[in-house]
mmCIF file of C-alpha atoms in Angstrom:
data_model
loop_
_atom_site.group_PDB
_atom_site.id
_atom_site.type_symbol
_atom_site.label_atom_id
_atom_site.label_comp_id
_atom_site.label_asym_id
_atom_site.label_seq_id
_atom_site.Cartn_x
_atom_site.Cartn_y
_atom_site.Cartn_z
ATOM 1 C CA UNK A 28 -8.697 135.047 53.625
ATOM 2 C CA UNK A 29 -11.419 137.659 54.607
ATOM 3 C CA UNK A 30 -9.251 140.364 53.285
ATOM 4 C CA UNK A 31 -9.187 138.808 49.868
ATOM 5 C CA UNK A 32 -13.184 138.682 49.910
ATOM 6 C CA UNK A 33 -13.208 142.242 51.041
ATOM 7 C CA UNK A 34 -10.891 143.465 48.350
ATOM 8 C CA UNK A 35 -13.188 141.583 45.797
ATOM 9 C CA UNK A 36 -16.289 143.059 46.968
ATOM 10 C CA UNK A 37 -14.633 146.589 46.901
ATOM 11 C CA UNK A 38 -14.106 146.184 42.920
ATOM 12 C CA UNK A 39 -16.631 147.442 40.467
ATOM 13 C CA UNK A 40 -18.663 144.714 39.218
ATOM 14 C CA UNK A 41 -17.103 144.431 35.643
ATOM 15 C CA UNK A 42 -13.541 144.399 37.261
ATOM 16 C CA UNK A 43 -14.578 141.768 39.815
ATOM 17 C CA UNK A 44 -16.260 139.533 37.261
ATOM 18 C CA UNK A 45 -13.125 139.712 34.957
ATOM 19 C CA UNK A 46 -10.856 138.960 37.798
ATOM 20 C CA UNK A 47 -12.878 135.885 39.103
ATOM 21 C CA UNK A 48 -13.302 134.570 35.552
ATOM 22 C CA UNK A 49 -9.636 134.855 34.859
ATOM 23 C CA UNK A 50 -7.935 133.640 38.320
ATOM 24 C CA UNK A 51 -10.675 131.551 39.490
ATOM 25 C CA UNK A 52 -12.529 130.183 36.558
ATOM 26 C CA UNK A 53 -9.390 130.074 34.557
ATOM 27 C CA UNK A 54 -11.116 131.219 31.467
ATOM 28 C CA UNK A 55 -8.866 132.824 28.572
ATOM 29 C CA UNK A 56 -9.044 136.729 27.933
ATOM 30 C CA UNK A 57 -10.684 135.865 24.608
ATOM 31 C CA UNK A 58 -13.308 133.671 26.685
ATOM 32 C CA UNK A 59 -14.110 136.349 29.098
ATOM 33 C CA UNK A 60 -14.177 139.158 26.299
ATOM 34 C CA UNK A 61 -16.750 136.923 24.459
ATOM 35 C CA UNK A 62 -18.729 136.100 27.589
ATOM 36 C CA UNK A 63 -18.902 139.765 28.741
ATOM 37 C CA UNK A 64 -19.421 141.305 25.318
ATOM 38 C CA UNK A 65 -16.268 143.339 25.142
ATOM 39 C CA UNK A 66 -13.378 143.514 23.087
ATOM 40 C CA UNK A 67 -10.013 141.625 24.100
ATOM 41 C CA UNK A 68 -8.001 144.846 24.638
ATOM 42 C CA UNK A 69 -10.819 146.173 27.033
ATOM 43 C CA UNK A 70 -10.833 142.984 28.899
ATOM 44 C CA UNK A 71 -7.103 142.975 29.372
ATOM 45 C CA UNK A 72 -7.347 146.550 30.569
ATOM 46 C CA UNK A 73 -10.233 145.780 33.176
ATOM 47 C CA UNK A 74 -8.124 142.511 34.391
ATOM 48 C CA UNK A 75 -4.826 144.955 34.934
ATOM 49 C CA UNK A 76 -7.022 147.447 36.612
ATOM 50 C CA UNK A 77 -8.977 145.023 38.967
ATOM 51 C CA UNK A 78 -5.484 143.357 39.902
ATOM 52 C CA UNK A 79 -4.263 146.992 40.703
ATOM 53 C CA UNK A 80 -7.088 147.850 42.574
ATOM 54 C CA UNK A 81 -7.328 144.579 44.769
ATOM 55 C CA UNK A 82 -3.544 144.842 45.442
ATOM 56 C CA UNK A 83 -3.869 148.465 46.596
ATOM 57 C CA UNK A 84 -6.914 147.566 48.852
ATOM 58 C CA UNK A 85 -4.770 144.567 50.378
ATOM 59 C CA UNK A 86 -1.736 146.806 50.958
ATOM 60 C CA UNK A 87 -3.854 149.441 52.649
ATOM 61 C CA UNK A 88 -5.142 147.181 55.179
#
């Protein structure tokens, strides 16, 4: 469990926010984009990068 917290804390703030809003708050990509003042494509990209970075962090442990 703490590994997941560490992985989330290692992410840049924008990436962490997108990941938390999507996977824990279950907002849609459009809702996240609106909330963060970003475009839908940029939000999708941030989410993909956040998941990749978190996965790499967890696999490196």
